[in-house]
Coordinates of C-alpha atoms in Angstrom, one line a residue:
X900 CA 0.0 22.8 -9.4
X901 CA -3.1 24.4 -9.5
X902 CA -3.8 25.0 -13.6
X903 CA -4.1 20.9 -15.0
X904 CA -3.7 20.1 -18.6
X905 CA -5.2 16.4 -18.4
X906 CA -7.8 17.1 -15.6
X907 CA -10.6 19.3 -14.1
X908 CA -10.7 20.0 -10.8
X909 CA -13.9 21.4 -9.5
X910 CA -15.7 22.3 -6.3
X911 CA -18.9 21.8 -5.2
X912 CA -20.8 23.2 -1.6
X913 CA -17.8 25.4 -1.0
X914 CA -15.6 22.8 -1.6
X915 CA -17.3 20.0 0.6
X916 CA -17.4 18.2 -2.5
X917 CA -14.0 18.2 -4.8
X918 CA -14.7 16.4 -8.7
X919 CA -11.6 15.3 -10.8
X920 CA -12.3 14.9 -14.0
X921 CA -10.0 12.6 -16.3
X922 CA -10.0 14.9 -19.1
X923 CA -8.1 13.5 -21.9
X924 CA -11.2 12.4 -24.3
X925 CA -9.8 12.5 -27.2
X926 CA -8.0 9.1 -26.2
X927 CA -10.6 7.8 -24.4
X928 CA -9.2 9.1 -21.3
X929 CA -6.0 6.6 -21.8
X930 CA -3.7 7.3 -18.9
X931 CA -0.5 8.8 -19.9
X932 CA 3.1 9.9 -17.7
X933 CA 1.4 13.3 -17.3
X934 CA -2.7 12.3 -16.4
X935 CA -0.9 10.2 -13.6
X936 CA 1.0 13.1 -12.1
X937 CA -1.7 15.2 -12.6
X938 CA -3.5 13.2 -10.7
X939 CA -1.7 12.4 -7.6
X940 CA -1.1 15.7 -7.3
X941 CA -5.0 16.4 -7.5
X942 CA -5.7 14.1 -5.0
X943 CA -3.0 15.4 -2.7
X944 CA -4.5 19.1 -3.2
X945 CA -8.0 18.0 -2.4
X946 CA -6.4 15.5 0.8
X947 CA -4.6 18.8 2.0
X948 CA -8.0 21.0 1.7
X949 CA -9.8 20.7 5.2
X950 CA -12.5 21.9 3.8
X951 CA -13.2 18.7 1.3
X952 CA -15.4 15.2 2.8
X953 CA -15.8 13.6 -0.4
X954 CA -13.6 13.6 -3.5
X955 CA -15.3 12.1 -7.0
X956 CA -12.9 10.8 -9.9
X957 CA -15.0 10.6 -12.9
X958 CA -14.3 10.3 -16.5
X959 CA -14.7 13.4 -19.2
X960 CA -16.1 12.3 -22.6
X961 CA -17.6 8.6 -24.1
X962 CA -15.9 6.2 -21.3
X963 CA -14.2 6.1 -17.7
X964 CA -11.1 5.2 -18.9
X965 CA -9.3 2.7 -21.3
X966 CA -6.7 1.9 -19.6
X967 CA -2.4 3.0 -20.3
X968 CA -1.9 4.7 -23.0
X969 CA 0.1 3.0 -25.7
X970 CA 0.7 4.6 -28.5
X971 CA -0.8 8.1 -28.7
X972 CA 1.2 11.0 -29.5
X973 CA 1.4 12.6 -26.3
X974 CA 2.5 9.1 -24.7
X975 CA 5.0 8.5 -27.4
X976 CA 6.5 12.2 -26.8
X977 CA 6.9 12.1 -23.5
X978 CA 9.1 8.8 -23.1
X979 CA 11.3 10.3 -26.0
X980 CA 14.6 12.6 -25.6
X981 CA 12.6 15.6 -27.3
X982 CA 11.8 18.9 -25.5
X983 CA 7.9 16.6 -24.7
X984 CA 9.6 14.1 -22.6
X985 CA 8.3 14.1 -18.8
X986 CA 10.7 14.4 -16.2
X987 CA 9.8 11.6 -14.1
X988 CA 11.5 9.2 -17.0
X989 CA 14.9 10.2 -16.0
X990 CA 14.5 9.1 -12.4
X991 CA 11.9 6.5 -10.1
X992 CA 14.7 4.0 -12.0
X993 CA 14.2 5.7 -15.3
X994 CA 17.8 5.6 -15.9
X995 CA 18.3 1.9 -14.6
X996 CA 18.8 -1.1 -17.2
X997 CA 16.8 -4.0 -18.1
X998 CA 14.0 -5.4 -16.4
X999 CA 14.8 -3.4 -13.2
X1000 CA 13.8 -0.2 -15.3
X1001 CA 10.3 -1.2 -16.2
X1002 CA 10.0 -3.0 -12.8
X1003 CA 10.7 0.7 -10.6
X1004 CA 9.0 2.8 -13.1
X1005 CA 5.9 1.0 -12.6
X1006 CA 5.8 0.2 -9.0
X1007 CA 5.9 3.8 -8.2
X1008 CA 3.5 5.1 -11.2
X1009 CA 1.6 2.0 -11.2
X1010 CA 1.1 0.2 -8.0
X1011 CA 2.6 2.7 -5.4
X1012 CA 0.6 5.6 -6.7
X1013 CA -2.9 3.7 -6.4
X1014 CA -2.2 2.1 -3.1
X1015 CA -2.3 5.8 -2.0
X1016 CA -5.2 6.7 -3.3
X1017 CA -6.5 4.1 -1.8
X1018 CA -5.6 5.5 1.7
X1019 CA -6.2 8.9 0.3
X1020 CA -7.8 10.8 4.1
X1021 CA -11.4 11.4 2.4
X1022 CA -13.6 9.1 1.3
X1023 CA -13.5 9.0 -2.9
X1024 CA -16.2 7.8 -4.9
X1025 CA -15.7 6.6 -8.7
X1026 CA -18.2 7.8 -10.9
X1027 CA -18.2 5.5 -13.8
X1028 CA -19.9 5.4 -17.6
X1029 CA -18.6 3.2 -20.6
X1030 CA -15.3 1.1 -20.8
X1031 CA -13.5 1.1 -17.5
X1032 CA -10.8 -1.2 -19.2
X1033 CA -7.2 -2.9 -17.7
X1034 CA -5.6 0.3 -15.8
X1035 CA -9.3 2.1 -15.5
X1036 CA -9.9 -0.6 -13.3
X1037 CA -7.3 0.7 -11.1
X1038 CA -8.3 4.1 -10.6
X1039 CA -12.0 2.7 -10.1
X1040 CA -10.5 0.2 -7.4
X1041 CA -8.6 2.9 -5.8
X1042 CA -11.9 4.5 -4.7
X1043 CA -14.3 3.8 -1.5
X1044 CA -17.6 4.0 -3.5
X1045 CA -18.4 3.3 -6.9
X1046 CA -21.4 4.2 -9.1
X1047 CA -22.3 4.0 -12.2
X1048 CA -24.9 4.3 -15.0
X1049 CA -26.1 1.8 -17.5
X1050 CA -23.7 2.0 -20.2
X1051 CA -20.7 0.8 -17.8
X1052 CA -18.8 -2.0 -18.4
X1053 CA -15.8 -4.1 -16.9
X1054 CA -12.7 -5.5 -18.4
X1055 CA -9.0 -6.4 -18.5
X1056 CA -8.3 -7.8 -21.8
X1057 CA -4.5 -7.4 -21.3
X1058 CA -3.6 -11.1 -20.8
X1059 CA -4.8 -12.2 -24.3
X1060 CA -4.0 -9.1 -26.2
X1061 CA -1.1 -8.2 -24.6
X1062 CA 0.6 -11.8 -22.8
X1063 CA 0.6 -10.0 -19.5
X1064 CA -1.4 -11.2 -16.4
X1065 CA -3.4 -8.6 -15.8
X1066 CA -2.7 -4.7 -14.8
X1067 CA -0.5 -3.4 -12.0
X1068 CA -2.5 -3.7 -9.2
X1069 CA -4.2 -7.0 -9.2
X1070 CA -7.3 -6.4 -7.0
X1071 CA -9.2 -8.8 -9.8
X1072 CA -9.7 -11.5 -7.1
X1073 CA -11.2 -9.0 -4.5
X1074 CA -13.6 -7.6 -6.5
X1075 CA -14.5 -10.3 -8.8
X1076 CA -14.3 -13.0 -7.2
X1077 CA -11.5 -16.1 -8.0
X1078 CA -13.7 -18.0 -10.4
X1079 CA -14.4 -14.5 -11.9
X1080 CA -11.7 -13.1 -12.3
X1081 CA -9.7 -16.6 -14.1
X1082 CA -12.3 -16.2 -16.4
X1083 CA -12.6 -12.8 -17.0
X1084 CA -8.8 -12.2 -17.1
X1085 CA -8.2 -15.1 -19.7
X1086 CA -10.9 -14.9 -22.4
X1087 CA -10.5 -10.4 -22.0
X1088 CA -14.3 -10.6 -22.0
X1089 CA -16.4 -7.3 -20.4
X1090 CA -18.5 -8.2 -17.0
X1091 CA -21.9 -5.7 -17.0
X1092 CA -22.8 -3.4 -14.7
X1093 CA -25.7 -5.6 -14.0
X1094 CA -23.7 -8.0 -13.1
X1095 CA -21.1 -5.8 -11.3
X1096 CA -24.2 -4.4 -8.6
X1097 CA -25.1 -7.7 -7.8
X1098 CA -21.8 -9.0 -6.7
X1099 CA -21.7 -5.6 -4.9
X1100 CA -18.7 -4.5 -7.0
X1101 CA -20.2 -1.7 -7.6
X1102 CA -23.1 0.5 -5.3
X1103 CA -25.1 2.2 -7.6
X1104 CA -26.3 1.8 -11.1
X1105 CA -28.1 5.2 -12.2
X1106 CA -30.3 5.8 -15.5
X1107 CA -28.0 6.8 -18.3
X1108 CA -27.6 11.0 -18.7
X1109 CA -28.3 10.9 -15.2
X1110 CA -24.7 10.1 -13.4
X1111 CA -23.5 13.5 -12.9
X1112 CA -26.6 14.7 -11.0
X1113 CA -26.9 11.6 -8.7
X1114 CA -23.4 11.2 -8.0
X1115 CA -23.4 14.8 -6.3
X1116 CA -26.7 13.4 -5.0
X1117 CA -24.7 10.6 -3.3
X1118 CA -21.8 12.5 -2.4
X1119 CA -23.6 14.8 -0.7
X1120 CA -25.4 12.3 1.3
X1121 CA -21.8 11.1 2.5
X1122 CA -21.1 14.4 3.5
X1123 CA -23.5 14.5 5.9
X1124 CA -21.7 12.1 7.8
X1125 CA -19.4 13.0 10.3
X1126 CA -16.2 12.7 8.8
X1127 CA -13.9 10.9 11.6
X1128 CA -16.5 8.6 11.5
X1129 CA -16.5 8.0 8.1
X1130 CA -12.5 8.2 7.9
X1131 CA -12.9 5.5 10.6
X1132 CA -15.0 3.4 8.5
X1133 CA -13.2 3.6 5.6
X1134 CA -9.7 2.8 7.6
X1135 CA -11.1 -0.1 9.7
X1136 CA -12.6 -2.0 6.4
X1137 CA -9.6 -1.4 4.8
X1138 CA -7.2 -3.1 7.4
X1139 CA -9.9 -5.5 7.4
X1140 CA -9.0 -6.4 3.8
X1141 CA -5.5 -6.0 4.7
X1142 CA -5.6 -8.6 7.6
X1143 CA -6.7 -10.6 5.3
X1144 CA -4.3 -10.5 3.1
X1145 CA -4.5 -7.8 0.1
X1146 CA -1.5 -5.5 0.9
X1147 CA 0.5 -8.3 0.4
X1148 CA -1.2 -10.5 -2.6
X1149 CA -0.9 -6.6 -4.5
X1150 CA 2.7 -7.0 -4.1
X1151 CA 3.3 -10.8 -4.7
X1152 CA 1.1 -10.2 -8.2
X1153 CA 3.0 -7.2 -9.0
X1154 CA 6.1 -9.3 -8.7
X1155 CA 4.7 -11.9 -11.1
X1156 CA 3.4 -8.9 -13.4
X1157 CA 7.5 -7.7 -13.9
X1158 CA 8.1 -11.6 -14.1
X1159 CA 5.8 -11.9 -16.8
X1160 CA 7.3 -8.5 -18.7
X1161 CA 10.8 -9.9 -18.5
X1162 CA 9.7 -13.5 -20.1
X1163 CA 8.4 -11.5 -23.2
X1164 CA 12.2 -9.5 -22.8
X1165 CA 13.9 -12.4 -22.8
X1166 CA 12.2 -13.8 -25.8
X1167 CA 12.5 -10.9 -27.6
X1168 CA 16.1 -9.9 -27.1
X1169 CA 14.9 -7.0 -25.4
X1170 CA 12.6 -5.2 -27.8
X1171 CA 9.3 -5.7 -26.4
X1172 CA 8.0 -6.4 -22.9
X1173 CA 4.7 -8.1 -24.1
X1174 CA 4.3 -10.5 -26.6
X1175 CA 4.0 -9.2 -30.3
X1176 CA 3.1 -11.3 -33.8
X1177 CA 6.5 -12.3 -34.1
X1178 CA 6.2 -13.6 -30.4
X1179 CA 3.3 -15.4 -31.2
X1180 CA 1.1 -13.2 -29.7
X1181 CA -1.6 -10.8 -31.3
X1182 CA -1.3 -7.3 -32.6
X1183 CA -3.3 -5.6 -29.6
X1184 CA -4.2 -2.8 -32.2
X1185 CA -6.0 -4.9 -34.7
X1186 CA -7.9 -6.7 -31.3
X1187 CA -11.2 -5.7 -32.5
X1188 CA -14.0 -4.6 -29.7
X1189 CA -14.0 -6.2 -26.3
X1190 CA -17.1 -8.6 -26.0
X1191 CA -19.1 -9.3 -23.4
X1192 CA -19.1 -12.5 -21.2
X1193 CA -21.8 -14.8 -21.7
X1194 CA -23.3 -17.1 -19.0
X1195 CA -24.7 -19.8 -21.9
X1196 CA -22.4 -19.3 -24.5
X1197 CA -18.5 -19.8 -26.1
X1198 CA -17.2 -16.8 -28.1
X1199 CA -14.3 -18.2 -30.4
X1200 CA -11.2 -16.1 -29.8

């Protein structure tokens, strides 16, 4: 696949460098059935490429990304039976019933997907500006690095406009922090990027209109490393963090994440998996703007 409809794919130092560019602006970068594929196979062709040390995911237009897709047109088409519909709904337990559908459809486009690019063989740096919101936080996570410029912000507001604890792969606590990410996760308040440096969730924090240019900047310091050493790095710190634990608390919160889908099946008699007015819950659509979290002060819901 070498021609992308959701992405860019461009290289930089004869290829030393390889950006991917979430290109889907119009929707705020939302990630859709096709952006996904797209992307794994993008990360594949630049893993395959010998000539590539660092690969940079960055987002194309106002924001990063804001999260799964929805509702939009393209998303709607794609899950239907028309000629739109994306072949990867009628298998990965497409064609299973009940919960066990949602449940295999999302561990292998969700959570098995970004526990790959997690272990992608280069070292990846997320370049981030604006909302990186619920499933934007996954991509971002995915990556070694991450930088960012002023206007970036941090949330996943999915628990109280949706009912569901939190996206796919549940990294919240290893990033955030426990205390953090409760909070964060139930009120579906924004953390700043001010904040983010200082608990060294992210590593830089660049002058607006100037991320593009730095990044590269960055990247190409990276590059100078030797890249078994870096590869080596990147693998030992991540079994660290496996060692301790986070291979396994992904899957145990991906569990509860299906676990929390089927409650909101139950309830509903199997028309929705998250909760809706007539569930009690909110109409996600009419959620307003996500706020930012406060150290002094009580936002009423």
């Amino acid at each position: 696949m070498s021609d992308y409809r959701f992405l860019r794919y461009e290289e930089i130092d004869d290829a030393q460098i390889v950006r991917i560019g979430l290109n889907r602006p119009r929707q705020r970068n939302a990630q859709h059935r096709g952006l996904l594929v797209e992307l794994n196979d993008a990360f594949q062709r630049a893993e395959r490429d010998d000539r590539v040390k660092v690969v940079v995911l960055h987002g194309i237009g106002t924001m990063f990304s804001s999260g799964h897709d929805l509702g939009s047109t393209e998303a709607v088409a794609e899950r239907g039976t028309g000629p739109e519909r994306h072949p990867t709904f009628d298998g990965h337990g497409g064609a299973r019933d009940g919960i066990e559908q949602n449940w295999l459809q999302e561990y292998h486009f969700y959570l098995s997907n970004t526990r790959r690019w997690r272990e992608l063989r280069k070292i990846t740096i997320a370049s981030v500006h604006g909302g990186v919101i619920a499933a934007g936080l996954m991509l971002m996570w995915a990556c070694d690095l991450i930088v960012a410029d002023e206007t970036a912000y941090f949330a996943d507001p999915v628990a109280p406009r949706l009912g569901v604890s939190g996206v796919e792969y549940f990294a919240h606590p290893w990033e955030w922090g426990s205390r953090r990410a409760k909070d964060l996760l139930m009120t579906g308040d924004a953390m700043g990027v001010d904040e983010a440096y200082e608990i060294g969730a992210v590593n830089k924090v660049f002058p607006a209109g100037t991320l593009e240019d730095n990044t590269v900047a960055f990247a190409r310091r990276i590059c100078a490393v030797p890249t078994a050493a870096s590869l080596m790095i990147k693998e030992a710190v991540n079994q660290a963090q496996d060692n301790m634990g986070f291979h396994n608390a992904l899957q145990g919160s991906f569990t509860l994440h299906e676990l929390n889908h089927a409650q909101w099946g139950v309830l509903s008699g199997g028309e929705s998996l998250i909760a809706t007015p007539e569930l009690g819950g909110r109409d996600w659509q009419e959620a307003g703007p996500i706020r930012p979290t406060s150290k002094t002060e009580v936002v009423a819901p």
